[in-house]
Amino acid sequence: MVGDRRFKDPIDLHSHSSVSDGTQTPAELMAEAGAQGIGTIALTDHDSTAGWAEASAAAQEAGVTLIPGMEFSTRVQFSSVHLLAYLFDPTDDGIIRETARIRSARLTRAEQMVHRIAADYALSWDDVMAQTTTGATVGRPHIADALVARGHAVTRSEAFAGILHWRAGYYQPHYAPEPIEAVRLVRAAGGVPVLAHPATRGVADVVPEERLARLVEAGLFGLELDHRENKPEARARLAALADKYGLAITGSSDYHGRGKPNLLGENTTSPEVLERILEQASGSNPVYP
Ligand code: AMP
Ligand code: FE
Ligand code: FE
Ligand code: ZN
């Protein structure tokens, strides 16, 4: 039903606003997407849907189709795994409870990291709060911005490569559910789950086939293989598994405004794949201009 499509190309299914670690408000992000000729954009802030309402109004104004989404923090032992979730019901109890728990754990963890860093560098919790929008999902990027403001690093990336790297000794993990639990929650809320940038750690650390098979059984829809941080060999391995298990392949920028070098629309998703996402989603609706 190609002729009936109400959304436009190019399609970018992963972006962040100041509701998490992007540098633009949801409205600014939608205006930017419109100005840059993006046809369809998903807003996928970490562990929060707080930007959806503002983004909806701004997307309509900017002439962009909005796919409401979120990037769910999950964890396998000490590794953090991100799960993109599209068009789920933001009022679903399971989603609300779990994301509130993660955001609260993130806050405590950030305070503890700042406490540790403050033993060696001039840095306070107020410095971090000065870089954070009220109610935003707090992460290392906000600590990075505070370190930059204090002159301990020149850019976010430099802070990540140095003081915020897990090897530096200040790193601390935070609570997050297992990926399979998040996949189930997203499907139960009528959403469509896609594993975010699943090939960033190289081919040796790619998700083992048995685990991927269990995620598929639980409702995983696809793999975000077209993402700048995925490593070529690992991407090829996962492309073969996607084929075997009937998983869709998505592509997106993971735009964070000035917070990362990623550019809007640098990777995109095909209209056919978005069409399948829309067919499977029942928790909320896209916002058409
Ligand atoms: P956290 O979840 O608090 O451990 O922080 C991870 C977040 O930091 C991810 O969502 C990334 O978007 C962001 N991030 C990771 N590495 C970098 C980097 N080199 N520069 C900027 N942001 C980064
Ligand atoms: Fe991020
Ligand atoms: Fe991510
Ligand atoms: Zn992201």
PDB file of C-alpha atoms and ligand atoms in Angstrom:
ATOM      1  CA  MET A   1       0.000   0.000   0.000  1.00  0.00           C
ATOM      2  CA  VAL A   2       2.846   2.307  -0.947  1.00  0.00           C
ATOM      3  CA  GLY A   3       0.481   4.971  -2.234  1.00  0.00           C
ATOM      4  CA  ASP A   4      -1.205   5.249   1.167  1.00  0.00           C
ATOM      5  CA  ARG A   5       1.934   6.065   3.079  1.00  0.00           C
ATOM      6  CA  ARG A   6       1.471   9.162   5.153  1.00  0.00           C
ATOM      7  CA  PHE A   7       5.113   9.494   6.202  1.00  0.00           C
ATOM      8  CA  LYS A   8       8.001  10.887   4.187  1.00  0.00           C
ATOM      9  CA  ASP A   9      11.628   9.940   3.524  1.00  0.00           C
ATOM     10  CA  PRO A  10      14.267  10.161   4.851  1.00  0.00           C
ATOM     11  CA  ILE A  11      13.427   8.238   8.020  1.00  0.00           C
ATOM     12  CA  ASP A  12      15.670   8.609  11.085  1.00  0.00           C
ATOM     13  CA  LEU A  13      14.517   6.444  14.007  1.00  0.00           C
ATOM     14  CA  HIS A  14      16.864   7.458  16.839  1.00  0.00           C
ATOM     15  CA  SER A  15      17.429  10.916  18.355  1.00  0.00           C
ATOM     16  CA  HIS A  16      17.831  12.579  21.747  1.00  0.00           C
ATOM     17  CA  SER A  17      16.602  15.843  23.239  1.00  0.00           C
ATOM     18  CA  SER A  18      17.368  17.637  26.498  1.00  0.00           C
ATOM     19  CA  VAL A  19      14.819  15.321  28.146  1.00  0.00           C
ATOM     20  CA  SER A  20      17.853  13.013  28.254  1.00  0.00           C
ATOM     21  CA  ASP A  21      21.347  13.753  26.910  1.00  0.00           C
ATOM     22  CA  GLY A  22      20.644  15.692  23.719  1.00  0.00           C
ATOM     23  CA  THR A  23      21.478  19.400  23.721  1.00  0.00           C
ATOM     24  CA  GLN A  24      18.261  20.694  22.111  1.00  0.00           C
ATOM     25  CA  THR A  25      14.757  20.854  23.564  1.00  0.00           C
ATOM     26  CA  PRO A  26      12.234  18.497  21.899  1.00  0.00           C
ATOM     27  CA  ALA A  27      10.776  21.495  20.016  1.00  0.00           C
ATOM     28  CA  GLU A  28      14.190  22.658  18.826  1.00  0.00           C
ATOM     29  CA  LEU A  29      15.017  19.113  17.719  1.00  0.00           C
ATOM     30  CA  MET A  30      11.827  18.835  15.625  1.00  0.00           C
ATOM     31  CA  ALA A  31      12.439  22.270  14.058  1.00  0.00           C
ATOM     32  CA  GLU A  32      15.994  21.224  13.226  1.00  0.00           C
ATOM     33  CA  ALA A  33      14.781  17.969  11.640  1.00  0.00           C
ATOM     34  CA  GLY A  34      12.301  19.946   9.506  1.00  0.00           C
ATOM     35  CA  ALA A  35      14.945  22.486   8.479  1.00  0.00           C
ATOM     36  CA  GLN A  36      17.312  19.692   7.474  1.00  0.00           C
ATOM     37  CA  GLY A  37      14.719  17.987   5.288  1.00  0.00           C
ATOM     38  CA  ILE A  38      14.164  14.916   7.483  1.00  0.00           C
ATOM     39  CA  GLY A  39      10.760  13.430   6.598  1.00  0.00           C
ATOM     40  CA  THR A  40      10.214  11.193   9.651  1.00  0.00           C
ATOM     41  CA  ILE A  41      11.998  11.252  13.008  1.00  0.00           C
ATOM     42  CA  ALA A  42      11.720   9.151  16.148  1.00  0.00           C
ATOM     43  CA  LEU A  43      12.356  10.909  19.461  1.00  0.00           C
ATOM     44  CA  THR A  44      14.057   8.259  21.614  1.00  0.00           C
ATOM     45  CA  ASP A  45      15.213   9.836  24.861  1.00  0.00           C
ATOM     46  CA  HIS A  46      16.806   7.525  27.396  1.00  0.00           C
ATOM     47  CA  ASP A  47      14.225   5.971  29.766  1.00  0.00           C
ATOM     48  CA  SER A  48      11.704   8.789  29.351  1.00  0.00           C
ATOM     49  CA  THR A  49       8.678   9.801  27.313  1.00  0.00           C
ATOM     50  CA  ALA A  50       8.574  13.276  28.866  1.00  0.00           C
ATOM     51  CA  GLY A  51       9.423  14.935  25.532  1.00  0.00           C
ATOM     52  CA  TRP A  52       6.581  13.400  23.507  1.00  0.00           C
ATOM     53  CA  ALA A  53       3.976  16.130  23.999  1.00  0.00           C
ATOM     54  CA  GLU A  54       6.280  19.039  23.196  1.00  0.00           C
ATOM     55  CA  ALA A  55       7.744  17.149  20.224  1.00  0.00           C
ATOM     56  CA  SER A  56       4.271  16.338  18.841  1.00  0.00           C
ATOM     57  CA  ALA A  57       3.236  19.966  18.589  1.00  0.00           C
ATOM     58  CA  ALA A  58       6.593  21.058  17.188  1.00  0.00           C
ATOM     59  CA  ALA A  59       6.754  18.224  14.623  1.00  0.00           C
ATOM     60  CA  GLN A  60       3.387  19.229  13.194  1.00  0.00           C
ATOM     61  CA  GLU A  61       4.593  22.779  12.886  1.00  0.00           C
ATOM     62  CA  ALA A  62       7.865  21.680  11.284  1.00  0.00           C
ATOM     63  CA  GLY A  63       6.146  19.398   8.748  1.00  0.00           C
ATOM     64  CA  VAL A  64       7.901  16.279  10.081  1.00  0.00           C
ATOM     65  CA  THR A  65       6.286  12.945  10.979  1.00  0.00           C
ATOM     66  CA  LEU A  66       7.093  12.037  14.593  1.00  0.00           C
ATOM     67  CA  ILE A  67       7.434   8.442  15.766  1.00  0.00           C
ATOM     68  CA  PRO A  68       7.234   8.641  19.584  1.00  0.00           C
ATOM     69  CA  GLY A  69       9.846   6.362  21.102  1.00  0.00           C
ATOM     70  CA  MET A  70      12.342   5.763  23.852  1.00  0.00           C
ATOM     71  CA  GLU A  71      15.768   4.173  24.348  1.00  0.00           C
ATOM     72  CA  PHE A  72      15.343   1.707  27.190  1.00  0.00           C
ATOM     73  CA  SER A  73      18.425   1.092  29.386  1.00  0.00           C
ATOM     74  CA  THR A  74      18.965  -2.609  29.989  1.00  0.00           C
ATOM     75  CA  ARG A  75      21.874  -4.582  31.273  1.00  0.00           C
ATOM     76  CA  VAL A  76      23.532  -7.974  30.830  1.00  0.00           C
ATOM     77  CA  GLN A  77      25.865  -8.440  33.802  1.00  0.00           C
ATOM     78  CA  PHE A  78      28.214  -5.433  33.571  1.00  0.00           C
ATOM     79  CA  SER A  79      27.425  -4.506  29.973  1.00  0.00           C
ATOM     80  CA  SER A  80      24.824  -1.908  29.204  1.00  0.00           C
ATOM     81  CA  VAL A  81      22.509  -2.814  26.313  1.00  0.00           C
ATOM     82  CA  HIS A  82      20.136  -0.278  24.759  1.00  0.00           C
ATOM     83  CA  LEU A  83      16.708  -1.178  23.421  1.00  0.00           C
ATOM     84  CA  LEU A  84      14.809   1.208  21.153  1.00  0.00           C
ATOM     85  CA  ALA A  85      11.057   1.118  21.686  1.00  0.00           C
ATOM     86  CA  TYR A  86       8.528   2.660  19.322  1.00  0.00           C
ATOM     87  CA  LEU A  87       4.863   3.607  19.626  1.00  0.00           C
ATOM     88  CA  PHE A  88       4.144   1.954  22.981  1.00  0.00           C
ATOM     89  CA  ASP A  89       1.543   3.236  25.430  1.00  0.00           C
ATOM     90  CA  PRO A  90       3.357   5.794  27.629  1.00  0.00           C
ATOM     91  CA  THR A  91       0.730   5.363  30.363  1.00  0.00           C
ATOM     92  CA  ASP A  92       1.327   1.611  30.675  1.00  0.00           C
ATOM     93  CA  ASP A  93       1.963   0.683  34.335  1.00  0.00           C
ATOM     94  CA  GLY A  94       4.841  -1.681  33.570  1.00  0.00           C
ATOM     95  CA  ILE A  95       6.681   0.916  31.500  1.00  0.00           C
ATOM     96  CA  ILE A  96       6.061   3.699  34.014  1.00  0.00           C
ATOM     97  CA  ARG A  97       7.252   1.646  36.964  1.00  0.00           C
ATOM     98  CA  GLU A  98      10.395   0.334  35.280  1.00  0.00           C
ATOM     99  CA  THR A  99      11.513   3.623  33.726  1.00  0.00           C
ATOM    100  CA  ALA A 100      10.948   5.454  37.032  1.00  0.00           C
ATOM    101  CA  ARG A 101      13.116   2.877  38.761  1.00  0.00           C
ATOM    102  CA  ILE A 102      15.896   3.257  36.163  1.00  0.00           C
ATOM    103  CA  ARG A 103      15.824   7.074  36.276  1.00  0.00           C
ATOM    104  CA  SER A 104      16.025   7.035  40.049  1.00  0.00           C
ATOM    105  CA  ALA A 105      18.933   4.549  39.981  1.00  0.00           C
ATOM    106  CA  ARG A 106      20.673   6.747  37.384  1.00  0.00           C
ATOM    107  CA  LEU A 107      20.364   9.771  39.681  1.00  0.00           C
ATOM    108  CA  THR A 108      21.871   7.985  42.693  1.00  0.00           C
ATOM    109  CA  ARG A 109      24.614   6.527  40.525  1.00  0.00           C
ATOM    110  CA  ALA A 110      25.494   9.922  39.011  1.00  0.00           C
ATOM    111  CA  GLU A 111      25.708  11.449  42.510  1.00  0.00           C
ATOM    112  CA  GLN A 112      28.013   8.639  43.601  1.00  0.00           C
ATOM    113  CA  MET A 113      30.221   9.067  40.542  1.00  0.00           C
ATOM    114  CA  VAL A 114      30.440  12.820  41.143  1.00  0.00           C
ATOM    115  CA  HIS A 115      31.335  12.168  44.779  1.00  0.00           C
ATOM    116  CA  ARG A 116      34.228   9.941  43.659  1.00  0.00           C
ATOM    117  CA  ILE A 117      35.425  12.364  40.982  1.00  0.00           C
ATOM    118  CA  ALA A 118      35.260  15.244  43.479  1.00  0.00           C
ATOM    119  CA  ALA A 119      37.982  13.570  45.535  1.00  0.00           C
ATOM    120  CA  ASP A 120      40.423  14.316  42.675  1.00  0.00           C
ATOM    121  CA  TYR A 121      38.884  17.192  40.684  1.00  0.00           C
ATOM    122  CA  ALA A 122      37.019  20.406  41.536  1.00  0.00           C
ATOM    123  CA  LEU A 123      33.463  19.292  40.746  1.00  0.00           C
ATOM    124  CA  SER A 124      30.159  19.500  42.613  1.00  0.00           C
ATOM    125  CA  TRP A 125      26.684  18.051  42.208  1.00  0.00           C
ATOM    126  CA  ASP A 126      25.458  21.600  41.558  1.00  0.00           C
ATOM    127  CA  ASP A 127      27.816  21.768  38.553  1.00  0.00           C
ATOM    128  CA  VAL A 128      26.080  18.702  37.112  1.00  0.00           C
ATOM    129  CA  MET A 129      22.597  20.025  37.906  1.00  0.00           C
ATOM    130  CA  ALA A 130      23.510  23.261  36.097  1.00  0.00           C
ATOM    131  CA  GLN A 131      23.964  21.142  32.933  1.00  0.00           C
ATOM    132  CA  THR A 132      20.714  19.183  33.359  1.00  0.00           C
ATOM    133  CA  THR A 133      17.166  20.151  32.412  1.00  0.00           C
ATOM    134  CA  THR A 134      14.754  19.667  35.331  1.00  0.00           C
ATOM    135  CA  GLY A 135      13.377  16.135  35.305  1.00  0.00           C
ATOM    136  CA  ALA A 136      15.768  14.914  32.606  1.00  0.00           C
ATOM    137  CA  THR A 137      17.196  11.389  32.617  1.00  0.00           C
ATOM    138  CA  VAL A 138      20.658  11.978  34.118  1.00  0.00           C
ATOM    139  CA  GLY A 139      23.683  10.251  32.638  1.00  0.00           C
ATOM    140  CA  ARG A 140      27.415  10.524  32.213  1.00  0.00           C
ATOM    141  CA  PRO A 141      26.921  13.118  29.420  1.00  0.00           C
ATOM    142  CA  HIS A 142      25.699  15.625  32.041  1.00  0.00           C
ATOM    143  CA  ILE A 143      28.740  14.908  34.222  1.00  0.00           C
ATOM    144  CA  ALA A 144      30.855  15.317  31.076  1.00  0.00           C
ATOM    145  CA  ASP A 145      29.327  18.748  30.423  1.00  0.00           C
ATOM    146  CA  ALA A 146      30.064  19.766  34.027  1.00  0.00           C
ATOM    147  CA  LEU A 147      33.673  18.577  33.633  1.00  0.00           C
ATOM    148  CA  VAL A 148      33.952  20.659  30.456  1.00  0.00           C
ATOM    149  CA  ALA A 149      32.463  23.712  32.193  1.00  0.00           C
ATOM    150  CA  ARG A 150      35.055  23.290  34.951  1.00  0.00           C
ATOM    151  CA  GLY A 151      37.867  23.000  32.398  1.00  0.00           C
ATOM    152  CA  HIS A 152      38.760  19.380  33.210  1.00  0.00           C
ATOM    153  CA  ALA A 153      38.025  18.333  29.617  1.00  0.00           C
ATOM    154  CA  VAL A 154      37.573  20.191  26.324  1.00  0.00           C
ATOM    155  CA  THR A 155      34.656  18.137  24.940  1.00  0.00           C
ATOM    156  CA  ARG A 156      32.139  15.508  26.034  1.00  0.00           C
ATOM    157  CA  SER A 157      34.062  12.924  24.031  1.00  0.00           C
ATOM    158  CA  GLU A 158      37.299  13.800  25.811  1.00  0.00           C
ATOM    159  CA  ALA A 159      35.597  13.411  29.197  1.00  0.00           C
ATOM    160  CA  PHE A 160      34.231  10.015  28.101  1.00  0.00           C
ATOM    161  CA  ALA A 161      37.662   8.864  26.919  1.00  0.00           C
ATOM    162  CA  GLY A 162      39.229  10.009  30.193  1.00  0.00           C
ATOM    163  CA  ILE A 163      37.610  10.670  33.574  1.00  0.00           C
ATOM    164  CA  LEU A 164      34.280   8.992  32.692  1.00  0.00           C
ATOM    165  CA  HIS A 165      35.766   5.867  31.136  1.00  0.00           C
ATOM    166  CA  TRP A 166      35.146   2.772  33.260  1.00  0.00           C
ATOM    167  CA  ARG A 167      38.916   2.196  33.443  1.00  0.00           C
ATOM    168  CA  ALA A 168      39.472   5.575  35.126  1.00  0.00           C
ATOM    169  CA  GLY A 169      38.086   4.233  38.397  1.00  0.00           C
ATOM    170  CA  TYR A 170      35.140   6.608  38.909  1.00  0.00           C
ATOM    171  CA  TYR A 171      32.683   4.600  36.845  1.00  0.00           C
ATOM    172  CA  GLN A 172      29.723   2.941  38.429  1.00  0.00           C
ATOM    173  CA  PRO A 173      26.914   0.935  36.785  1.00  0.00           C
ATOM    174  CA  HIS A 174      23.242   1.545  37.600  1.00  0.00           C
ATOM    175  CA  TYR A 175      20.205  -0.695  37.889  1.00  0.00           C
ATOM    176  CA  ALA A 176      18.589  -1.716  34.601  1.00  0.00           C
ATOM    177  CA  PRO A 177      16.413  -4.715  33.689  1.00  0.00           C
ATOM    178  CA  GLU A 178      17.542  -7.603  31.488  1.00  0.00           C
ATOM    179  CA  PRO A 179      16.959  -6.968  27.750  1.00  0.00           C
ATOM    180  CA  ILE A 180      14.363  -9.754  27.563  1.00  0.00           C
ATOM    181  CA  GLU A 181      12.353  -8.155  30.353  1.00  0.00           C
ATOM    182  CA  ALA A 182      12.378  -4.806  28.513  1.00  0.00           C
ATOM    183  CA  VAL A 183      11.342  -6.484  25.226  1.00  0.00           C
ATOM    184  CA  ARG A 184       8.364  -8.065  27.023  1.00  0.00           C
ATOM    185  CA  LEU A 185       7.386  -4.764  28.682  1.00  0.00           C
ATOM    186  CA  VAL A 186       7.502  -2.897  25.373  1.00  0.00           C
ATOM    187  CA  ARG A 187       5.370  -5.504  23.570  1.00  0.00           C
ATOM    188  CA  ALA A 188       2.913  -5.666  26.481  1.00  0.00           C
ATOM    189  CA  ALA A 189       2.503  -1.894  26.100  1.00  0.00           C
ATOM    190  CA  GLY A 190       1.776  -2.261  22.360  1.00  0.00           C
ATOM    191  CA  GLY A 191       5.224  -1.111  21.275  1.00  0.00           C
ATOM    192  CA  VAL A 192       7.834  -2.388  18.843  1.00  0.00           C
ATOM    193  CA  PRO A 193      11.341  -3.156  20.213  1.00  0.00           C
ATOM    194  CA  VAL A 194      14.612  -2.855  18.266  1.00  0.00           C
ATOM    195  CA  LEU A 195      18.069  -3.578  19.652  1.00  0.00           C
ATOM    196  CA  ALA A 196      20.044  -0.299  19.467  1.00  0.00           C
ATOM    197  CA  HIS A 197      23.578  -0.225  17.986  1.00  0.00           C
ATOM    198  CA  PRO A 198      24.124  -3.945  18.762  1.00  0.00           C
ATOM    199  CA  ALA A 199      27.547  -4.265  17.099  1.00  0.00           C
ATOM    200  CA  THR A 200      29.603  -1.578  18.837  1.00  0.00           C
ATOM    201  CA  ARG A 201      31.789  -3.956  20.801  1.00  0.00           C
ATOM    202  CA  GLY A 202      33.198  -6.028  17.959  1.00  0.00           C
ATOM    203  CA  VAL A 203      32.459  -9.496  16.684  1.00  0.00           C
ATOM    204  CA  ALA A 204      33.722 -11.347  19.777  1.00  0.00           C
ATOM    205  CA  ASP A 205      31.221  -9.502  21.996  1.00  0.00           C
ATOM    206  CA  VAL A 206      28.204  -9.690  19.776  1.00  0.00           C
ATOM    207  CA  VAL A 207      24.978 -11.031  21.367  1.00  0.00           C
ATOM    208  CA  PRO A 208      25.219 -14.854  21.347  1.00  0.00           C
ATOM    209  CA  GLU A 209      22.795 -16.592  19.001  1.00  0.00           C
ATOM    210  CA  GLU A 210      20.909 -18.384  21.810  1.00  0.00           C
ATOM    211  CA  ARG A 211      20.256 -15.082  23.593  1.00  0.00           C
ATOM    212  CA  LEU A 212      19.161 -13.428  20.370  1.00  0.00           C
ATOM    213  CA  ALA A 213      16.804 -16.356  19.679  1.00  0.00           C
ATOM    214  CA  ARG A 214      15.218 -15.847  23.120  1.00  0.00           C
ATOM    215  CA  LEU A 215      14.811 -12.120  22.457  1.00  0.00           C
ATOM    216  CA  VAL A 216      13.121 -12.902  19.135  1.00  0.00           C
ATOM    217  CA  GLU A 217      10.790 -15.307  20.896  1.00  0.00           C
ATOM    218  CA  ALA A 218       9.947 -12.567  23.416  1.00  0.00           C
ATOM    219  CA  GLY A 219       9.050 -10.185  20.580  1.00  0.00           C
ATOM    220  CA  LEU A 220      12.189  -8.430  19.348  1.00  0.00           C
ATOM    221  CA  PHE A 221      11.409  -6.798  15.994  1.00  0.00           C
ATOM    222  CA  GLY A 222      14.758  -5.713  14.645  1.00  0.00           C
ATOM    223  CA  LEU A 223      18.397  -4.709  14.898  1.00  0.00           C
ATOM    224  CA  GLU A 224      19.750  -1.192  14.412  1.00  0.00           C
ATOM    225  CA  LEU A 225      22.633  -2.254  12.175  1.00  0.00           C
ATOM    226  CA  ASP A 226      23.074   1.001  10.271  1.00  0.00           C
ATOM    227  CA  HIS A 227      24.581   3.118  13.045  1.00  0.00           C
ATOM    228  CA  ARG A 228      28.004   4.739  12.951  1.00  0.00           C
ATOM    229  CA  GLU A 229      29.289   2.985  16.074  1.00  0.00           C
ATOM    230  CA  ASN A 230      28.655  -0.575  14.832  1.00  0.00           C
ATOM    231  CA  LYS A 231      31.845  -2.413  13.852  1.00  0.00           C
ATOM    232  CA  PRO A 232      31.796  -3.867  10.284  1.00  0.00           C
ATOM    233  CA  GLU A 233      32.576  -7.502  11.194  1.00  0.00           C
ATOM    234  CA  ALA A 234      30.075  -7.611  14.033  1.00  0.00           C
ATOM    235  CA  ARG A 235      27.501  -5.938  11.815  1.00  0.00           C
ATOM    236  CA  ALA A 236      27.994  -8.635   9.136  1.00  0.00           C
ATOM    237  CA  ARG A 237      27.605 -11.383  11.733  1.00  0.00           C
ATOM    238  CA  LEU A 238      24.371  -9.831  12.990  1.00  0.00           C
ATOM    239  CA  ALA A 239      23.062  -9.243   9.468  1.00  0.00           C
ATOM    240  CA  ALA A 240      23.326 -13.012   8.919  1.00  0.00           C
ATOM    241  CA  LEU A 241      21.453 -13.681  12.179  1.00  0.00           C
ATOM    242  CA  ALA A 242      18.799 -11.080  11.282  1.00  0.00           C
ATOM    243  CA  ASP A 243      18.222 -12.958   8.052  1.00  0.00           C
ATOM    244  CA  LYS A 244      17.998 -16.303   9.836  1.00  0.00           C
ATOM    245  CA  TYR A 245      15.512 -15.064  12.466  1.00  0.00           C
ATOM    246  CA  GLY A 246      13.457 -12.748  10.262  1.00  0.00           C
ATOM    247  CA  LEU A 247      14.540  -9.611  12.103  1.00  0.00           C
ATOM    248  CA  ALA A 248      14.179  -6.233  10.429  1.00  0.00           C
ATOM    249  CA  ILE A 249      17.220  -3.992   9.976  1.00  0.00           C
ATOM    250  CA  THR A 250      16.973  -0.324  10.878  1.00  0.00           C
ATOM    251  CA  GLY A 251      19.326   2.605  10.514  1.00  0.00           C
ATOM    252  CA  SER A 252      19.506   5.906  12.338  1.00  0.00           C
ATOM    253  CA  SER A 253      21.724   8.753  13.431  1.00  0.00           C
ATOM    254  CA  ASP A 254      21.461   8.645  17.248  1.00  0.00           C
ATOM    255  CA  TYR A 255      21.614  12.437  17.026  1.00  0.00           C
ATOM    256  CA  HIS A 256      22.423  14.215  20.330  1.00  0.00           C
ATOM    257  CA  GLY A 257      22.636  17.824  19.070  1.00  0.00           C
ATOM    258  CA  ARG A 258      26.048  19.222  19.960  1.00  0.00           C
ATOM    259  CA  GLY A 259      26.565  16.325  22.397  1.00  0.00           C
ATOM    260  CA  LYS A 260      27.944  13.942  19.768  1.00  0.00           C
ATOM    261  CA  PRO A 261      29.316  14.256  16.227  1.00  0.00           C
ATOM    262  CA  ASN A 262      26.399  12.196  14.793  1.00  0.00           C
ATOM    263  CA  LEU A 263      24.396  14.133  12.162  1.00  0.00           C
ATOM    264  CA  LEU A 264      20.638  13.884  11.587  1.00  0.00           C
ATOM    265  CA  GLY A 265      19.823  11.488   8.756  1.00  0.00           C
ATOM    266  CA  GLU A 266      23.367  10.119   8.456  1.00  0.00           C
ATOM    267  CA  ASN A 267      21.805   6.626   8.580  1.00  0.00           C
ATOM    268  CA  THR A 268      18.192   5.917   7.701  1.00  0.00           C
ATOM    269  CA  THR A 269      15.509   3.218   7.797  1.00  0.00           C
ATOM    270  CA  SER A 270      13.590   2.022   4.739  1.00  0.00           C
ATOM    271  CA  PRO A 271       9.888   2.904   4.303  1.00  0.00           C
ATOM    272  CA  GLU A 272       9.111  -0.848   4.113  1.00  0.00           C
ATOM    273  CA  VAL A 273      10.548  -1.423   7.590  1.00  0.00           C
ATOM    274  CA  LEU A 274       8.744   1.591   9.060  1.00  0.00           C
ATOM    275  CA  GLU A 275       5.542   0.297   7.477  1.00  0.00           C
ATOM    276  CA  ARG A 276       5.996  -3.003   9.362  1.00  0.00           C
ATOM    277  CA  ILE A 277       6.643  -1.134  12.612  1.00  0.00           C
ATOM    278  CA  LEU A 278       3.398   0.799  12.122  1.00  0.00           C
ATOM    279  CA  GLU A 279       1.482  -2.420  11.414  1.00  0.00           C
ATOM    280  CA  GLN A 280       2.708  -4.028  14.634  1.00  0.00           C
ATOM    281  CA  ALA A 281       2.370  -1.003  16.908  1.00  0.00           C
ATOM    282  CA  SER A 282      -0.805  -0.478  18.931  1.00  0.00           C
ATOM    283  CA  GLY A 283       0.242   1.564  21.974  1.00  0.00           C
ATOM    284  CA  SER A 284       0.339   5.041  20.473  1.00  0.00           C
ATOM    285  CA  ASN A 285       0.141   6.768  17.103  1.00  0.00           C
ATOM    286  CA  PRO A 286       2.618   8.513  14.863  1.00  0.00           C
ATOM    287  CA  VAL A 287       2.092  12.262  14.666  1.00  0.00           C
ATOM    288  CA  TYR A 288       1.564  13.375  11.062  1.00  0.00           C
ATOM    289  CA  PRO A 289       2.067  16.980  10.008  1.00  0.00           C
TER     290      PRO A 289
HETATM  291  P1  AMP B   1      25.405   6.430  30.795  1.00  0.00           P
HETATM  292  O1  AMP B   1      24.190   5.735  30.255  1.00  0.00           O
HETATM  293  O2  AMP B   1      25.082   7.441  31.826  1.00  0.00           O
HETATM  294  O3  AMP B   1      26.473   5.465  31.246  1.00  0.00           O
HETATM  295  O4  AMP B   1      26.052   7.246  29.596  1.00  0.00           O
HETATM  296  C1  AMP B   1      26.086   6.709  28.309  1.00  0.00           C
HETATM  297  C2  AMP B   1      25.564   7.751  27.333  1.00  0.00           C
HETATM  298  O5  AMP B   1      26.633   8.627  27.029  1.00  0.00           O
HETATM  299  C3  AMP B   1      25.101   7.165  26.020  1.00  0.00           C
HETATM  300  O6  AMP B   1      23.724   7.332  25.915  1.00  0.00           O
HETATM  301  C4  AMP B   1      25.765   7.980  24.949  1.00  0.00           C
HETATM  302  O7  AMP B   1      24.822   8.704  24.206  1.00  0.00           O
HETATM  303  C5  AMP B   1      26.654   8.951  25.666  1.00  0.00           C
HETATM  304  N1  AMP B   1      28.040   8.845  25.198  1.00  0.00           N
HETATM  305  C6  AMP B   1      28.809   7.748  25.216  1.00  0.00           C
HETATM  306  N2  AMP B   1      30.046   8.009  24.726  1.00  0.00           N
HETATM  307  C7  AMP B   1      30.028   9.305  24.370  1.00  0.00           C
HETATM  308  C8  AMP B   1      30.995  10.179  23.800  1.00  0.00           C
HETATM  309  N3  AMP B   1      32.225   9.769  23.500  1.00  0.00           N
HETATM  310  N4  AMP B   1      30.644  11.461  23.581  1.00  0.00           N
HETATM  311  C9  AMP B   1      29.413  11.871  23.904  1.00  0.00           C
HETATM  312  N5  AMP B   1      28.455  11.104  24.445  1.00  0.00           N
HETATM  313  C10 AMP B   1      28.764   9.839  24.680  1.00  0.00           C
HETATM  314 FE    FE B   2      22.771   9.068  24.773  1.00  0.00          FE
HETATM  315 FE    FE B   3      22.371   4.070  22.930  1.00  0.00          FE
HETATM  316 ZN    ZN B   4      20.848   6.794  21.699  1.00  0.00          ZN
END
